[in-house]
CSV table of C-alpha atoms and ligand atoms in Angstrom, one decimal:
chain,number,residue,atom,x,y,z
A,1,UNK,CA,0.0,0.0,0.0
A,2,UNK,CA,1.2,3.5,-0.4
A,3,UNK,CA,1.9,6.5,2.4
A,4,UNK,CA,-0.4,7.9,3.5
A,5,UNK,CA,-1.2,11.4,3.2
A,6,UNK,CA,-2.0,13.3,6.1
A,7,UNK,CA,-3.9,16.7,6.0
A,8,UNK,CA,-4.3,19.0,8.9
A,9,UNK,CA,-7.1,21.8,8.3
A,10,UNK,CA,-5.9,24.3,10.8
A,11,UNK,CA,-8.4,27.0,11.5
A,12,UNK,CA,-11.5,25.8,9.3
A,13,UNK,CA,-14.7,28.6,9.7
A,14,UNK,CA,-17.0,26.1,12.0
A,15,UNK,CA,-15.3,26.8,15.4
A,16,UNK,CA,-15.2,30.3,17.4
A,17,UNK,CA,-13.1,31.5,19.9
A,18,UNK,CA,-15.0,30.5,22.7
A,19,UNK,CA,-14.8,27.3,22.2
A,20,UNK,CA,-10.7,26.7,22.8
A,21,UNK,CA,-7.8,29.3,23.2
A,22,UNK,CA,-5.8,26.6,20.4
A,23,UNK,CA,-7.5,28.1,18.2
A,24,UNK,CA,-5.1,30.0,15.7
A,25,UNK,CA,-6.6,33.4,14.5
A,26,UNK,CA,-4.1,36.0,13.7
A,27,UNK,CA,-1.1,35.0,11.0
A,28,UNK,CA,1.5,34.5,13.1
A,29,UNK,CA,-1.0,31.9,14.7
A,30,UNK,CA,-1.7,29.9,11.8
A,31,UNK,CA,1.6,30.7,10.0
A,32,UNK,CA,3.3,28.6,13.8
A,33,UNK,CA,0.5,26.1,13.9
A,34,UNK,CA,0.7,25.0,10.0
A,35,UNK,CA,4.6,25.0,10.5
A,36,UNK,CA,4.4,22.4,14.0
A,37,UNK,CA,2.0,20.5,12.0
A,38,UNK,CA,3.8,20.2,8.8
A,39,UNK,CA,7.0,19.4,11.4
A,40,UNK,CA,4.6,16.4,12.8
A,41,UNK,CA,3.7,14.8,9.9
A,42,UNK,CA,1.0,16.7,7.4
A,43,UNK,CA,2.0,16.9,3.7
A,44,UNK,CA,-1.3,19.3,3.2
A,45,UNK,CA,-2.5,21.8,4.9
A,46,UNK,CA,-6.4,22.9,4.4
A,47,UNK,CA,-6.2,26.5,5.5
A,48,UNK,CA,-9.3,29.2,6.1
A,49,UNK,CA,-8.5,33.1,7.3
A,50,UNK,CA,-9.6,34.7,10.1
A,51,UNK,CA,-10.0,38.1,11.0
A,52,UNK,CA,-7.3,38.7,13.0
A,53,UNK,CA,-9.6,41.1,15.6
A,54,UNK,CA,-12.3,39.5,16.1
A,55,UNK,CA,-11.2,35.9,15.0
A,56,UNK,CA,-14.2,35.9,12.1
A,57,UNK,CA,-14.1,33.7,9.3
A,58,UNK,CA,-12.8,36.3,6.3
A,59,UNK,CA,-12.5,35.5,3.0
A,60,UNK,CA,-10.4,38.8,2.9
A,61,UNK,CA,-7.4,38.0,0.2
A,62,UNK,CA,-5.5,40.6,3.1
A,63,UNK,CA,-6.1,37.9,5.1
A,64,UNK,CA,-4.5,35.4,3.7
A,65,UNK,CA,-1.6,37.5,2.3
A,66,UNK,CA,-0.6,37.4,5.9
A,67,UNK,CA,0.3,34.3,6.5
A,68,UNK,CA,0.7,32.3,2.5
A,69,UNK,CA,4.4,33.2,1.8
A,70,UNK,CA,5.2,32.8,5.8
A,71,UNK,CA,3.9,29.0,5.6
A,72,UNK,CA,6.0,28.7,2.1
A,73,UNK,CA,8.8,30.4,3.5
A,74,UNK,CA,9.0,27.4,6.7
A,75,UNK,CA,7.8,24.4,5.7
A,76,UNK,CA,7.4,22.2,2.8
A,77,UNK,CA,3.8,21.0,3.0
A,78,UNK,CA,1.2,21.7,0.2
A,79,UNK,CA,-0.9,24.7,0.9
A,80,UNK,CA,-4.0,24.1,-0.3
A,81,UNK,CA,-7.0,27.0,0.0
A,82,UNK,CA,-10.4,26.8,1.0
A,83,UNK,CA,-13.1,27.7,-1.7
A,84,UNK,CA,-15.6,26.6,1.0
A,85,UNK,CA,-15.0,29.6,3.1
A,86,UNK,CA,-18.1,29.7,5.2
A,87,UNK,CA,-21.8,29.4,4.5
A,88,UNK,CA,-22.8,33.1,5.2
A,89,UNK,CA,-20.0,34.2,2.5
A,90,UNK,CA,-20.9,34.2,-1.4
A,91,UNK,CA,-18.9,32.5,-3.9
A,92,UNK,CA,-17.8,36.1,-5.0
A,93,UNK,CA,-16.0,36.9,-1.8
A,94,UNK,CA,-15.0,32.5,-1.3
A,95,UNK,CA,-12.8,32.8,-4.4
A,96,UNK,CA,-10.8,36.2,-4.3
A,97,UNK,CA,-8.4,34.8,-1.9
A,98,UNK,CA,-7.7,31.6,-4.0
A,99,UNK,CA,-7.8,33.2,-7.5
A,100,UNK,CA,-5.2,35.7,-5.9
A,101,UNK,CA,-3.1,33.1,-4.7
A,102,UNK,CA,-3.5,30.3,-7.6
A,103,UNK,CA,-2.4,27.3,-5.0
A,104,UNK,CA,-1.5,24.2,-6.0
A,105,UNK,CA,-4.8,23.0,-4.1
A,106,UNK,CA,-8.3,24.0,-3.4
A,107,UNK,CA,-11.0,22.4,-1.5
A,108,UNK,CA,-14.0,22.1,-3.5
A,109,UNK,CA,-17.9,20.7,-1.4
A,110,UNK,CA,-19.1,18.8,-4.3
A,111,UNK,CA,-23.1,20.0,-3.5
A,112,UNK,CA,-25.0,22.8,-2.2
A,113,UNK,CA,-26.4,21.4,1.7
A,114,UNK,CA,-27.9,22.8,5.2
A,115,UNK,CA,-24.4,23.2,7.4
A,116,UNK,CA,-25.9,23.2,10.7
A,117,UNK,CA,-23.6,24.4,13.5
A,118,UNK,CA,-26.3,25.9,15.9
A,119,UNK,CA,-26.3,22.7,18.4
A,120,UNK,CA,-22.6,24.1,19.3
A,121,UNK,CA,-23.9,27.3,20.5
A,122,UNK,CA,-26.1,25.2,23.7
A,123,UNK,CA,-22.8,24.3,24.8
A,124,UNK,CA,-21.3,28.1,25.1
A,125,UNK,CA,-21.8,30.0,28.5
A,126,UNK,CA,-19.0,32.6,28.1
A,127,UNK,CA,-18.8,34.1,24.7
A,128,UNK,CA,-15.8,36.0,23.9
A,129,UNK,CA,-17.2,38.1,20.6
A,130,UNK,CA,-20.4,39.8,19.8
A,131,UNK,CA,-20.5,38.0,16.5
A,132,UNK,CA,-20.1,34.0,17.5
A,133,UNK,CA,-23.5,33.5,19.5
A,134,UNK,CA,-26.0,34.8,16.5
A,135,UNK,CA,-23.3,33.3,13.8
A,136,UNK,CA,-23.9,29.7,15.7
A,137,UNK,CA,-27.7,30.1,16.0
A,138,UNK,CA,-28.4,31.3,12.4
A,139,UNK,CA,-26.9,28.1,10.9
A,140,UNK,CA,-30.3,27.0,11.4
A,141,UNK,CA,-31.3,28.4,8.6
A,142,UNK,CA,-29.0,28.9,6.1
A,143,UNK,CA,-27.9,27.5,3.0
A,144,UNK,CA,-24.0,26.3,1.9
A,145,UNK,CA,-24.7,27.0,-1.6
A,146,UNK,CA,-22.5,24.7,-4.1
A,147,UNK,CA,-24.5,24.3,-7.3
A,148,UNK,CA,-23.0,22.6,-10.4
A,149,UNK,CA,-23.0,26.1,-11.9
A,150,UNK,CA,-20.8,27.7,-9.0
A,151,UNK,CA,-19.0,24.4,-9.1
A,152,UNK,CA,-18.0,24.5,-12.8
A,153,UNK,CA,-16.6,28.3,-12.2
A,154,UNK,CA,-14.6,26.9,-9.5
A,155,UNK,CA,-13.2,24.1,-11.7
A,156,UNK,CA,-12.7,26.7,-14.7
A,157,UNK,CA,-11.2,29.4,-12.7
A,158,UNK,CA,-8.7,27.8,-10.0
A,159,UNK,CA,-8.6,24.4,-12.2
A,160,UNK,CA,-8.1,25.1,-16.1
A,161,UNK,CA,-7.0,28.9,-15.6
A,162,UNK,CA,-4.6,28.9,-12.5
A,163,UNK,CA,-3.5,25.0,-12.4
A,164,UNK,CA,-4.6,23.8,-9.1
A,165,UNK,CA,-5.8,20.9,-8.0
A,166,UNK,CA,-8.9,20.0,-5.9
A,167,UNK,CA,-9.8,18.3,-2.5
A,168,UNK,CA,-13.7,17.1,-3.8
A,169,UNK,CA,-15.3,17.0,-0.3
A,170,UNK,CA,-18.4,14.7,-0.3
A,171,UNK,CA,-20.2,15.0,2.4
A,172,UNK,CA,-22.9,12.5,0.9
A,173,UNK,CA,-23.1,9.9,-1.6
A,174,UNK,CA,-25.0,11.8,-3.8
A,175,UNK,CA,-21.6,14.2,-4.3
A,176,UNK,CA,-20.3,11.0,-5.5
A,177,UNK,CA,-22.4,11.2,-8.5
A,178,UNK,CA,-21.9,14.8,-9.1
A,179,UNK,CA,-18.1,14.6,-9.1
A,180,UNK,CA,-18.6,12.0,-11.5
A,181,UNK,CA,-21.1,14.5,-13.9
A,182,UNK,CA,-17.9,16.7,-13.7
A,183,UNK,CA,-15.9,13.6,-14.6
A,184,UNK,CA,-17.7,13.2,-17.3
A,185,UNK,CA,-18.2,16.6,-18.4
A,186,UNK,CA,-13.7,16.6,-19.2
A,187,UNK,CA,-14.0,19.5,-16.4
A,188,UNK,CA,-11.8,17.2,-14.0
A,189,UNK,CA,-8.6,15.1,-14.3
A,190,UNK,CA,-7.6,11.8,-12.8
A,191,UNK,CA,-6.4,11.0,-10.0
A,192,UNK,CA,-9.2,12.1,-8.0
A,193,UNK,CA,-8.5,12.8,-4.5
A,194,UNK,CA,-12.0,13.0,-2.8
A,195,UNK,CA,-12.1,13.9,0.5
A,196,UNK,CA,-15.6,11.4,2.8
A,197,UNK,CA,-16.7,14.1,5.3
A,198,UNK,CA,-18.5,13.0,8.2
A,199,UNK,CA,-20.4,14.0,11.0
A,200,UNK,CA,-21.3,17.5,10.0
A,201,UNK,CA,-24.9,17.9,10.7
A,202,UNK,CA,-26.5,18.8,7.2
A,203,UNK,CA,-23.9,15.3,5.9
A,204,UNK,CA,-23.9,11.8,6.2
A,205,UNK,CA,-22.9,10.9,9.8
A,206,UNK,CA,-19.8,9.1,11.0
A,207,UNK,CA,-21.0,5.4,10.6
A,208,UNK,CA,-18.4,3.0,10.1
A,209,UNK,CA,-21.3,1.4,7.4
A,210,UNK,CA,-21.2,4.9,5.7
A,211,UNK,CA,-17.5,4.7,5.1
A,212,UNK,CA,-17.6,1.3,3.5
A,213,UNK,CA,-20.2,2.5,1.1
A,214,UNK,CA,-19.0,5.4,0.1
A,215,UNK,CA,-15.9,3.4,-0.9
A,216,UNK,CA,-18.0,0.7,-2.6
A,217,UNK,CA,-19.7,3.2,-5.0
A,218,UNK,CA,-16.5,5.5,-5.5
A,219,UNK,CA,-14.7,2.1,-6.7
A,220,UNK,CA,-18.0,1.7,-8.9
A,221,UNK,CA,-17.6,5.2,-10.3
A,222,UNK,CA,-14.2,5.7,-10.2
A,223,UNK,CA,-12.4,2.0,-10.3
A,224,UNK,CA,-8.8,2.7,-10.3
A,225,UNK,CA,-8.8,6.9,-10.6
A,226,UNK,CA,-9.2,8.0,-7.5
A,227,UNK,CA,-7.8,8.0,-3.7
A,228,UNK,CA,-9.9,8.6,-1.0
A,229,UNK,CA,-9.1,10.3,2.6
A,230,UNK,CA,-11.3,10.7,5.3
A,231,UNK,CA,-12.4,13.6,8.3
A,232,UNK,CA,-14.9,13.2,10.5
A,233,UNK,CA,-15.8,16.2,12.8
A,234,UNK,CA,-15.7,16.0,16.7
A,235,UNK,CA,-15.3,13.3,18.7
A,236,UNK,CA,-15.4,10.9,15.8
A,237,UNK,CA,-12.2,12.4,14.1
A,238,UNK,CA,-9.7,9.8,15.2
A,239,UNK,CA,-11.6,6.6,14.9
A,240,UNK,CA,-12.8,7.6,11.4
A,241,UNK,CA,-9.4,8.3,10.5
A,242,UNK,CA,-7.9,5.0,12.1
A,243,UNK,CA,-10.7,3.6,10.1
A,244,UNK,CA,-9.4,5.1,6.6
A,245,UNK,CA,-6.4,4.3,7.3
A,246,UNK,CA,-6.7,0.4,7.8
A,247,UNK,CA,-8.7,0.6,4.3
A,248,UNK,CA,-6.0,2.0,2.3
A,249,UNK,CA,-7.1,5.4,2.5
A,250,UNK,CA,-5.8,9.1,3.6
A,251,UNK,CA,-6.8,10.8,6.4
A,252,UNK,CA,-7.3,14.4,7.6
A,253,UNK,CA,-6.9,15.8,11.0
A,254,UNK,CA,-6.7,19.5,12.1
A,255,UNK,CA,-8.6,22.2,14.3
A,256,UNK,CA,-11.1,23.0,11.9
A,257,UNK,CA,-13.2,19.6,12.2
A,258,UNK,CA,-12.2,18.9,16.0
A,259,UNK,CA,-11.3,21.0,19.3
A,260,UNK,CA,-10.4,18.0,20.7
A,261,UNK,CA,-7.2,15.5,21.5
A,262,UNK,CA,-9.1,12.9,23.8
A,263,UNK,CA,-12.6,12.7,25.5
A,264,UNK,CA,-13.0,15.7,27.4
A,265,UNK,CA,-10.0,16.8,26.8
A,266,UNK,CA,-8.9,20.1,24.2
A,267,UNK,CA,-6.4,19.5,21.6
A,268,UNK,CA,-3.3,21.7,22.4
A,269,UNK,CA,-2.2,22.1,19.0
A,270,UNK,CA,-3.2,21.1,15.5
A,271,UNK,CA,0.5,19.3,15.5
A,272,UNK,CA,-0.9,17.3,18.5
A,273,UNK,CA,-3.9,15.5,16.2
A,274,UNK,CA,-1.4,15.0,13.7
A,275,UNK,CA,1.3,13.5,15.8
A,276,UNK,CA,-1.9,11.2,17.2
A,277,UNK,CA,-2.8,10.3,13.6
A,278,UNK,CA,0.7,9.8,12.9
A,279,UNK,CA,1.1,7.0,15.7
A,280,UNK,CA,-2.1,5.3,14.3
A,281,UNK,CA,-0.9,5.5,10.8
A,282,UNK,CA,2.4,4.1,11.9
A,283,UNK,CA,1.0,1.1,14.5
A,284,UNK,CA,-0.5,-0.2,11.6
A,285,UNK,CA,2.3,-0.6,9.2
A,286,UNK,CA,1.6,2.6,7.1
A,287,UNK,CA,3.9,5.1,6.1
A,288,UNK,CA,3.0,8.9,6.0
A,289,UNK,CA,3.9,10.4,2.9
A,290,UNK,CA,6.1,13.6,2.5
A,291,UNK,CA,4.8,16.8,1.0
A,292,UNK,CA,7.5,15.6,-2.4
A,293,UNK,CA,5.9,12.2,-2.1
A,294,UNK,CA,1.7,14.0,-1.9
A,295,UNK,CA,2.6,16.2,-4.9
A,296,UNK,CA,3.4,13.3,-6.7
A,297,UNK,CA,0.5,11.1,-6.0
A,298,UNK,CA,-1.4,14.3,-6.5
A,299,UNK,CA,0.2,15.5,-9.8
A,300,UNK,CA,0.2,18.6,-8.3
A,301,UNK,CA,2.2,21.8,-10.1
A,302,UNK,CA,4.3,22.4,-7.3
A,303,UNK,CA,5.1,25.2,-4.9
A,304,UNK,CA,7.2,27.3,-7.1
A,305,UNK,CA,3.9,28.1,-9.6
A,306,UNK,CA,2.0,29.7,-7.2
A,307,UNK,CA,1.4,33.0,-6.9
A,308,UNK,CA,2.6,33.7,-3.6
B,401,LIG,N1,-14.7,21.8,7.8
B,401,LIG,C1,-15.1,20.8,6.8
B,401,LIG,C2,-16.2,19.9,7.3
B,401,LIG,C3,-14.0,23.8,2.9
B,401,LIG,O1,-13.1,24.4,3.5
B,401,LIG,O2,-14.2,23.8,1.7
B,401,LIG,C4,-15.5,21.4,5.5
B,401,LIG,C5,-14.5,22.2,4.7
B,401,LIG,C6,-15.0,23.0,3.7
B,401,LIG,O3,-13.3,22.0,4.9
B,402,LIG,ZN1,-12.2,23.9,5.3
């Protein structure tokens, strides 16, 4: 079998402030965060930008001019930018950062879907910013909008124009099929690297039986062109991953999908998951692949033809 490729998604746009002080929000946060992860283990790191003040989800290019050349400049790892941004931001404002930046990879949610994060706000007695209370609650009725016409733009304009290359996140099986419309459509190239996301309420949940179907119909759609990894937010992060990782598959940890290191218990660090993954990973034979060693089984451009 071959390394394994380990992710961290450092910041993500689903947790606040008030929920752990590991959080990274300002640059020089994330820019020390993605460098101890990249130093534990992760060939990739998923990365979202926050408002340095308030510790906002922004889709400001500023943003993420603050910290892209400071992660190039100290680590190796692939640097691969959200065009999910966050649910309350149009597509407009989710893709100025990226189309500045032409990474070598983008996340792409392969459907338009209910992203519900209210139940996290029951759990909040002291909240640090004005804006994290009514941003929780409101998730209760709002739409991530993805449709195949916002997903074709995505494909055109970060894929065909700026040469970067795509985490599909499927948080359902019926993304399956509509990666496989793109598939078909010539908009996407082999090897897919489809990212199963579980547990976010609004997506499939994190059933072991999920995870075996999934890979059952992406072998049917896909046979031999793809590669699958595998989050799974909260408390089911690690198992899903261990999971993945027994099946031949990749796995992503990070911040942005758990707070968490151990029941109860917050994660320090996003190097801490990683190092946790890592020692799974390892215990069971597998190797974790360098960032040289991802950006071959990626075909990825490569770090020097970005624009940053
Ligand atoms: N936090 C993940 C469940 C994106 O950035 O495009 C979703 C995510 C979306 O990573
Ligand atoms: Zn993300």
């Amino acid at each position: 079998m071959r390394e394994i490729i380990i992710t961290c998604a450092l910041t993500g746009s689903i947790h606040t402030p008030s929920m752990s002080p590991y959080l990274p929000v300002t640059a020089d946060e994330i820019t020390a965060a993605g460098i101890r992860a990249a130093e534990a283990g992760a060939a990739i790191l998923h990365l979202h930008a926050r408002d340095p003040e308030t510790g906002r989800p922004s889709a400001d290019p500023a943003h993420f001019r603050a910290f892209l050349p400071l992660l190039k400049q100290g680590c190796d790892a692939v640097l691969n930018l959200s065009t999910g941004g966050s649910a309350v931001m149009s597509l407009e404002q989710r893709l100025a950062a990226p189309k500045e930046a032409a990474p070598e990879m983008a996340s792409l949610n392969m459907g338009t879907m209910n992203f519900a994060l209210y139940p996290m706000a029951e759990r909040i007695t002291d909240w640090r910013h004005d804006w994290e209370k009514p941003f929780l609650e409101g998730s209760d009725d709002l739409v991530f909008k993805n449709t195949p016409r916002d997903i074709a733009r995505i494909l055109t304009e970060l894929g065909q124009e700026r040469g970067a290359r795509f985490e599909f996140e499927c948080y359902d099986l019926s993304h399956l099929y509509m990666l496989r419309h793109f598939a078909d459509r010539g908009l996407i190239r082999a090897p897919y690297f489809i990212q199963f996301v579980f547990g976010v309420l609004g997506g499939m949940g994190a059933d072991p039986e999920n995870l075996t179907h999934m890979v059952r119909i992406a072998d049917k759609l896909f046979g031999g062109d793809y590669m699958f990894s595998v989050l799974a937010a909260g408390r089911h992060q690690m198992p899903m991953a261990a999971m993945a990782a027994a099946m031949g598959g990749h796995v992503r940890v990070g911040l942005e999908d758990s707070l968490m290191i151990a029941r109860g218990q917050l994660a320090r660090s996003n190097a801490e998951q990683v190092e946790k993954v890592r020692g799974i990973v390892e215990a069971l034979g597998r190797e974790v692949a360098s960032p040289q060693q991802a950006r071959e089984l990626l075909r990825l451009k490569g770090a020097a033809r970005t624009a940053f």
